[in-house]
CSV table of C-alpha atoms and ligand atoms in Angstrom, one decimal:
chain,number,residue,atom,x,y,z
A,110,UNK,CA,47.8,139.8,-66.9
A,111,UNK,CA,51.3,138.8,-67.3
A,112,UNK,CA,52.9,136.0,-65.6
A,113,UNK,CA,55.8,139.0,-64.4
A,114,UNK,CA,53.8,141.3,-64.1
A,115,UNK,CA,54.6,144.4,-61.5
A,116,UNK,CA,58.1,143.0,-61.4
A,117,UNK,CA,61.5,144.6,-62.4
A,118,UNK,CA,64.2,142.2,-63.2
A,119,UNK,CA,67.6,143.2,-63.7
A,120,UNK,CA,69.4,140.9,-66.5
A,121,UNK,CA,73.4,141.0,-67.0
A,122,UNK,CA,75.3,140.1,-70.6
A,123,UNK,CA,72.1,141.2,-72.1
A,124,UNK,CA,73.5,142.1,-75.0
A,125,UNK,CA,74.2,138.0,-76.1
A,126,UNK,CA,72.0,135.8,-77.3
A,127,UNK,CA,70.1,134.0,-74.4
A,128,UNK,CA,69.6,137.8,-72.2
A,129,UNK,CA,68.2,139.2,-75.2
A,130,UNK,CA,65.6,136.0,-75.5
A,131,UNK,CA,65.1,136.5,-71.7
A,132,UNK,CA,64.7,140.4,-71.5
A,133,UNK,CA,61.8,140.2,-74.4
A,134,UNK,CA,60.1,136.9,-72.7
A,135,UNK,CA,60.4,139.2,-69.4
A,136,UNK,CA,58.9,141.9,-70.7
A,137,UNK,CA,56.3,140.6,-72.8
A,138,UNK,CA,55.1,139.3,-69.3
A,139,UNK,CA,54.6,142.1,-67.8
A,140,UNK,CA,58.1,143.4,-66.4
A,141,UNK,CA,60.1,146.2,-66.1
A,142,UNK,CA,63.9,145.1,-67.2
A,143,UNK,CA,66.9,146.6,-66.7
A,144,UNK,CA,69.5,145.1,-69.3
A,145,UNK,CA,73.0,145.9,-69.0
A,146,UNK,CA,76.5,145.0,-70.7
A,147,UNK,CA,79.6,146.0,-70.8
A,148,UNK,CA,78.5,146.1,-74.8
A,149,UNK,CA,76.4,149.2,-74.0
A,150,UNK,CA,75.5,150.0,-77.7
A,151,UNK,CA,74.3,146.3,-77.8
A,152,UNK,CA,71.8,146.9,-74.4
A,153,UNK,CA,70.9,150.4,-75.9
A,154,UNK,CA,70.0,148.7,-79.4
A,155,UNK,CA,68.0,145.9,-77.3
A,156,UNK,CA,66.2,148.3,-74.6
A,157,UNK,CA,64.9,150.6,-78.0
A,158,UNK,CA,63.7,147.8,-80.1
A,159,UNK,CA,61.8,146.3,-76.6
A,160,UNK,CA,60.6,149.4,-75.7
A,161,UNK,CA,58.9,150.0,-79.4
A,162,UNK,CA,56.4,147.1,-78.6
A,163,UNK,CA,55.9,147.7,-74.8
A,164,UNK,CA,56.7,151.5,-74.0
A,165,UNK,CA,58.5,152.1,-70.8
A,166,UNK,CA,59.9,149.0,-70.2
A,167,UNK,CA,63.3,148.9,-70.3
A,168,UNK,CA,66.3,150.6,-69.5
A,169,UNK,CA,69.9,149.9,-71.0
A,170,UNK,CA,73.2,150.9,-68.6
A,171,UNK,CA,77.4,149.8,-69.5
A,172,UNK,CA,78.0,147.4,-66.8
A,173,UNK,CA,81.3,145.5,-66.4
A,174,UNK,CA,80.0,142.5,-64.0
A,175,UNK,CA,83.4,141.9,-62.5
A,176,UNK,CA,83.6,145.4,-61.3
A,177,UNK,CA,82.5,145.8,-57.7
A,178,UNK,CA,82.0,149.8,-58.1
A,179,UNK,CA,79.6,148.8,-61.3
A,180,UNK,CA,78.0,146.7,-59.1
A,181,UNK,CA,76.9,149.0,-56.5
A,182,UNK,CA,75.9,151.9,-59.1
A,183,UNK,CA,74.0,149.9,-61.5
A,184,UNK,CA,71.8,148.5,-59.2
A,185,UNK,CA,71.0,152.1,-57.4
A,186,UNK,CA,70.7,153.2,-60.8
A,187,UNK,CA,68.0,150.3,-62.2
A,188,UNK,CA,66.1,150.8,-58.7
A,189,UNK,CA,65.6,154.5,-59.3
A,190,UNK,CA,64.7,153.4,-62.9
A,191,UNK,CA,62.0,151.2,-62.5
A,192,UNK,CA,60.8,152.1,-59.1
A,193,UNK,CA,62.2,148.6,-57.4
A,194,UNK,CA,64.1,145.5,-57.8
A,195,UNK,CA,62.4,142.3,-57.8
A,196,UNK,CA,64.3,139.4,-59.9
A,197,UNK,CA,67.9,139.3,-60.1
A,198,UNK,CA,69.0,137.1,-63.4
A,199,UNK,CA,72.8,136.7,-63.4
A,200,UNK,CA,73.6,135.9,-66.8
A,201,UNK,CA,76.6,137.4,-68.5
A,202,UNK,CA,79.4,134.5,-69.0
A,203,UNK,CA,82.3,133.8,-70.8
A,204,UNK,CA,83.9,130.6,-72.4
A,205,UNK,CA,87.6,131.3,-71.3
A,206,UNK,CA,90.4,129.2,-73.2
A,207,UNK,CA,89.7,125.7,-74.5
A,208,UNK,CA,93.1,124.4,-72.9
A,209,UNK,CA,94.4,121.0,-71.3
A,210,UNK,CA,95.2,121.6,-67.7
A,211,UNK,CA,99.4,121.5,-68.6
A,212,UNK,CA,98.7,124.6,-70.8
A,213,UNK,CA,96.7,125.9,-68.5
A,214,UNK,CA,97.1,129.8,-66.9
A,215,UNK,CA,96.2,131.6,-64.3
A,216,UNK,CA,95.5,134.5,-66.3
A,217,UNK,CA,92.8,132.6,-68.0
A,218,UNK,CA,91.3,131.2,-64.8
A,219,UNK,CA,91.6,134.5,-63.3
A,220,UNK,CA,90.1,136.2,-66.1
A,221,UNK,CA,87.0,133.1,-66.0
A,222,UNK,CA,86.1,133.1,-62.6
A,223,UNK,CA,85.6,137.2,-62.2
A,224,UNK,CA,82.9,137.2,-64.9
A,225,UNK,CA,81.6,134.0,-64.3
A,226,UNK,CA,81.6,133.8,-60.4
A,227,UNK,CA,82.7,136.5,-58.6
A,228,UNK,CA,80.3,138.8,-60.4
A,229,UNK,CA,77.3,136.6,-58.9
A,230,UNK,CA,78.4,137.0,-55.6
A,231,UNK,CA,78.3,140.8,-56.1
A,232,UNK,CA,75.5,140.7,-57.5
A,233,UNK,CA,73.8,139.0,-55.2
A,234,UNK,CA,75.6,140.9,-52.3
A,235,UNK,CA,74.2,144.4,-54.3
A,236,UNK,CA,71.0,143.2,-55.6
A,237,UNK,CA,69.6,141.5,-52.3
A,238,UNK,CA,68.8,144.5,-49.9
A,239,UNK,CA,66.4,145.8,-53.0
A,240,UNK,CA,65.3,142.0,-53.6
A,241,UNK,CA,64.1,141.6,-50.2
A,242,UNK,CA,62.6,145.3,-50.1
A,243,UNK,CA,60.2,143.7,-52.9
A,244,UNK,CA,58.6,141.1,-50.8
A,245,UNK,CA,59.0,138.2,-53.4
A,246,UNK,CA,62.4,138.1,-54.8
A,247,UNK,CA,63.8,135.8,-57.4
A,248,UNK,CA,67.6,135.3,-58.1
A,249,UNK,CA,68.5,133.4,-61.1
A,250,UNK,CA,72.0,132.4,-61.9
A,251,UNK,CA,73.0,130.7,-65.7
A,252,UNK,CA,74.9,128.3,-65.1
A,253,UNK,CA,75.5,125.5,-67.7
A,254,UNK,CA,75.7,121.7,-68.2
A,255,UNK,CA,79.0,122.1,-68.0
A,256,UNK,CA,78.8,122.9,-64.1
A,257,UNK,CA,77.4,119.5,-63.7
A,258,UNK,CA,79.5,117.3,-66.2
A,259,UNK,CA,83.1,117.6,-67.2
A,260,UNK,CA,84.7,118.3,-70.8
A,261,UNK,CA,88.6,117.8,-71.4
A,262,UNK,CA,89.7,121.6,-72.4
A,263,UNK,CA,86.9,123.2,-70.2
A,264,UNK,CA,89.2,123.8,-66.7
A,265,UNK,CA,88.0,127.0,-65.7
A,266,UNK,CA,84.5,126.8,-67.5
A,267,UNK,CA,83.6,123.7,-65.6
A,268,UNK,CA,85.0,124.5,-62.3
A,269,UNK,CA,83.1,128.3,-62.1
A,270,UNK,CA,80.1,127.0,-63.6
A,271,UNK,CA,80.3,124.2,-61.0
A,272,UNK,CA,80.7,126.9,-58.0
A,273,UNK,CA,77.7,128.8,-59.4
A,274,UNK,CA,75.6,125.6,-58.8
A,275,UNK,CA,76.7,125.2,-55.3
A,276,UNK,CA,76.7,129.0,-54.7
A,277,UNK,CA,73.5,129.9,-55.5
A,278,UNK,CA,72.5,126.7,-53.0
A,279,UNK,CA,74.1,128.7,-50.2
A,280,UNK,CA,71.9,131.9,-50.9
A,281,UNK,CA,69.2,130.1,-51.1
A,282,UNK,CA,69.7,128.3,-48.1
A,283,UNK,CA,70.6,132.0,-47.0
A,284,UNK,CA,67.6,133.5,-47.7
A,285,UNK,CA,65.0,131.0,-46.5
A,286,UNK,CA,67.1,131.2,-42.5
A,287,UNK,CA,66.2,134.9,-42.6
A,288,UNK,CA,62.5,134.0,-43.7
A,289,UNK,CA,62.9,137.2,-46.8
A,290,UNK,CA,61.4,135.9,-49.0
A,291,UNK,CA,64.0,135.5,-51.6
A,292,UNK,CA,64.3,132.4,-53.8
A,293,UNK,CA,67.6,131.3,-56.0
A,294,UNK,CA,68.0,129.0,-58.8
A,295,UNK,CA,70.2,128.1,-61.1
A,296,UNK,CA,69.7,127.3,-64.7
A,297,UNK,CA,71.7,124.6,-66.7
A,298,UNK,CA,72.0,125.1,-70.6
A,299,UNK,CA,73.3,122.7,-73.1
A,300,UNK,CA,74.3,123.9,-76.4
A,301,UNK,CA,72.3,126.7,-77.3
A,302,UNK,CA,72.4,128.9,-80.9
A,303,UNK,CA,73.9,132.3,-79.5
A,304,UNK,CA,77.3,134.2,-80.5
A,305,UNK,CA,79.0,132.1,-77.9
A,306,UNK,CA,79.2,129.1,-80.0
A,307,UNK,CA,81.1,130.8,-82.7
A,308,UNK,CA,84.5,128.9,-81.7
A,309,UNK,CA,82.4,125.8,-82.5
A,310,UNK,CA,81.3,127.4,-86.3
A,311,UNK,CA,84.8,127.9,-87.0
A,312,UNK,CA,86.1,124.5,-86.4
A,313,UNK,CA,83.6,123.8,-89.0
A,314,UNK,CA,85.3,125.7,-91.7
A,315,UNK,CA,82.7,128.4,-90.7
A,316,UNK,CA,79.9,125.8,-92.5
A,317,UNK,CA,76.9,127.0,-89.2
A,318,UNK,CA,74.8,124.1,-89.9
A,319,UNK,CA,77.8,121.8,-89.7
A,320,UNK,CA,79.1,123.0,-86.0
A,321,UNK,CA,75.1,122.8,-84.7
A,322,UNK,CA,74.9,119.0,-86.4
A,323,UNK,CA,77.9,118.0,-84.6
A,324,UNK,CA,76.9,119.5,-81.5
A,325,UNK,CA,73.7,117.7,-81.5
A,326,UNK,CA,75.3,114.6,-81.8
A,327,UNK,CA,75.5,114.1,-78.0
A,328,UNK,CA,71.9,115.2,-77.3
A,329,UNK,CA,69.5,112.7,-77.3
A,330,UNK,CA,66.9,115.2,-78.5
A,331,UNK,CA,68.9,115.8,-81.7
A,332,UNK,CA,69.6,119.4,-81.6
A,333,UNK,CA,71.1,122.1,-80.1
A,334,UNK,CA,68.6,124.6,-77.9
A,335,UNK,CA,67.4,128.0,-79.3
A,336,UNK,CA,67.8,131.0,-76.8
A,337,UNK,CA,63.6,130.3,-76.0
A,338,UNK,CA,64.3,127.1,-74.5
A,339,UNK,CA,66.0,128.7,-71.8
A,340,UNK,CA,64.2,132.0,-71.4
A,341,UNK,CA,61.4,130.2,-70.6
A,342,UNK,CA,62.8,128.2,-67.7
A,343,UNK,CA,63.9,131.7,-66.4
A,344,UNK,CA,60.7,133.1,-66.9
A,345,UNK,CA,59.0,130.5,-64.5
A,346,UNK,CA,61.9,130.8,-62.0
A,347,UNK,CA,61.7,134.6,-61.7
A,348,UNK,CA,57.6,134.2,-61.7
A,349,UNK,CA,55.9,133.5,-58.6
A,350,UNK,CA,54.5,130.5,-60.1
A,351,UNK,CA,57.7,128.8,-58.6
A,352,UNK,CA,57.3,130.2,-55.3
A,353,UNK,CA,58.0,126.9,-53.6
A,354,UNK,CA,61.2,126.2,-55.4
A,355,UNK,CA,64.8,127.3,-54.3
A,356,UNK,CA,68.0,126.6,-54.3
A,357,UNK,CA,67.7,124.0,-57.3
A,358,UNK,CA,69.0,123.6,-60.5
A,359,UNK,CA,67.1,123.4,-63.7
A,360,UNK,CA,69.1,121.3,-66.6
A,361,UNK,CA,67.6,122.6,-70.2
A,362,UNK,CA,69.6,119.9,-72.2
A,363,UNK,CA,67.6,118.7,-74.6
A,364,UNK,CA,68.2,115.2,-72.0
A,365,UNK,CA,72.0,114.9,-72.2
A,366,UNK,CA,72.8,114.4,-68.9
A,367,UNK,CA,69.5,112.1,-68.4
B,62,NAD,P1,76.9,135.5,-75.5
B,62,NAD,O1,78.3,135.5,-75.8
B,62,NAD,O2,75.9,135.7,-76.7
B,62,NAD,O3,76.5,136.7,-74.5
B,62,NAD,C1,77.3,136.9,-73.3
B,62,NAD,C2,77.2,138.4,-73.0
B,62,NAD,O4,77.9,138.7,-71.8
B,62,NAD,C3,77.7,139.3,-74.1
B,62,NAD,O5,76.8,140.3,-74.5
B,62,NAD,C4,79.0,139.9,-73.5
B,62,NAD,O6,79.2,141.3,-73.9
B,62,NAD,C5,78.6,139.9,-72.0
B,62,NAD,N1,79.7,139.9,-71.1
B,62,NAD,C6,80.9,139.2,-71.2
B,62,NAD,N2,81.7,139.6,-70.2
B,62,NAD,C7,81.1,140.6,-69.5
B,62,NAD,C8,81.4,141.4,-68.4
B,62,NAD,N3,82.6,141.2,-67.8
B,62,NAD,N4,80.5,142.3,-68.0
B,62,NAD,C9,79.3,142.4,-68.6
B,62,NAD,N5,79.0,141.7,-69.6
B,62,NAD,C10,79.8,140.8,-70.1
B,62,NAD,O7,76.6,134.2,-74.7
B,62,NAD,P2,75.2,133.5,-74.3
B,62,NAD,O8,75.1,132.2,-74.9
B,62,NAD,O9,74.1,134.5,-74.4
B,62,NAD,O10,75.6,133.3,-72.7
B,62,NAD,C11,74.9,133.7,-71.6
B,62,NAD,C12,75.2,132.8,-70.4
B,62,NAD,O11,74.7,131.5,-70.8
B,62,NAD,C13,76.6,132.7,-70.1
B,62,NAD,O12,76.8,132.7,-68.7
B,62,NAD,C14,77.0,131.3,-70.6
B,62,NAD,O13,78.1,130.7,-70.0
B,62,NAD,C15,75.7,130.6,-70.4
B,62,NAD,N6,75.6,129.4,-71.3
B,62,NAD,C16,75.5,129.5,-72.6
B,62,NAD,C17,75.4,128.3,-73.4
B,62,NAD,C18,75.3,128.4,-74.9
B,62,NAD,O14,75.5,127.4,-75.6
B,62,NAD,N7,74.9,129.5,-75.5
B,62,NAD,C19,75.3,127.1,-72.8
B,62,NAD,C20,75.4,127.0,-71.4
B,62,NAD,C21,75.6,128.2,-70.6
């Protein structure tokens, strides 16, 4: 038996690196997923090859997190599809501009904090009637390391990754008043090898290798994470197997911030 097994998760910005890794460790446990991007061809390519090995299982839909409407039909949509909703994993993110806080914009901060926070509050606000409806319900929200430790350049990165960390405290908190058995965590990556690091690879002169080495340097560790780093601390977080943790945030860091 899987350790997700019976469960239906659906998982935003699947189409990048750490969804993917968390829509295959999802389903090789036993779940149903639902991946969605606003790269559909991306979710499509990623919900054929998953459903090669394990028939059935998933289900690809376009899905702009920072639109409201999107919100409310993809989830009606990925209920009907795999009979329920159980585990909510809010994942798609974006980097924004590295920028010093005099060349700062508000179109870049605007543009930041609708994918990277305002989506989780509507996906929480769409996604919770159906997580309750399941009788164990599991939110997880990616975060970063960046949400609990500054960088110069990193305004609006640091500063919506931060409010994921506290907002997904005040679900939690939310949840466990109205005794519904919904839990939310968030999840704290460091450095990890997926197409969002690609700034980093051309600083290098494009030399890969290079960009991870200097990454690492910080990370006592010595290396940057691989998407399975990560998809595993989702995969205990949206298991019951965590039933007695909520509103706490899980650093996968490789100990940086130790
Ligand atoms: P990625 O760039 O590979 O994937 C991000 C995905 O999100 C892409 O498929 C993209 O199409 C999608 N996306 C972007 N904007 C969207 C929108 N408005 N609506 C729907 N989908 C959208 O990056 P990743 O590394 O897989 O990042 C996943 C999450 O992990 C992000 O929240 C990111 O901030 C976080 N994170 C990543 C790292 C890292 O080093 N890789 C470290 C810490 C945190």
């Amino acid at each position: 038996k899987g350790r997700v097994e019976g469960k239906t998760a659906l998982i935003t910005g699947a189409a990048g690196g750490l969804g993917q890794a968390m829509a295959w460790m999802l389903a090789r446990e036993g779940a149903k997923v639902a991946v969605t991007d606003m790269d559909l061809a991306g979710a499509e390519a990623l919900a054929a090859a998953i459903n090669a090995e394990i028939a059935g299982s998933a289900f690809a839909f376009a899905q702009d997190v920072t639109d409201e409407g999107q919100w409310a039909s993809v989830v009606e949509a990925a209920v009907q599809a795999m009979g329920g909703l159980s585990i909510l994993i809010n994942n798609a993110g974006i980097g924004g501009q590295f920028v010093w806080a005099e060349q700062d914009s508000l179109e870049n901060w605007r543009t930041v904090q609708a994918v990277n926070i305002e989506s989780i509050m509507l996906g929480c606000k769409y996604a919770l009637p159906h997580l309750r409806a399941s009788g164990a319900g599991s939110i997880v929200n990616i975060s970063s390391v960046a949400g609990l430790a500054a960088a110069p350049g990193m305004g609006a990165y640091n500063a919506t990754k931060a409010a994921v960390w506290m907002y997904t405290k005040t679900v939690a908190l939310e949840c466990a008043k109205a005794e519904w058995n919904v839990r939310a965590n968030s999840v704290h990556p460091v450095f990890i090898k997926t197409p969002i690091l690609d700034p980093f690879i051309a600083m290098a002169g494009g030399d890969e290798d290079r960009a991870h080495e200097r990454l690492a340097r910080g990370i006592p560790l010595k290396r940057i994470g691989e998407p399975d780093d990560v998809a595993y601390c989702v995969l205990y977080l949206a298991s019951d197997e965590s039933k007695f943790v909520t509103g706490s945030e899980f650093k996968i860091d490789g100990g940086m911030l130790a």
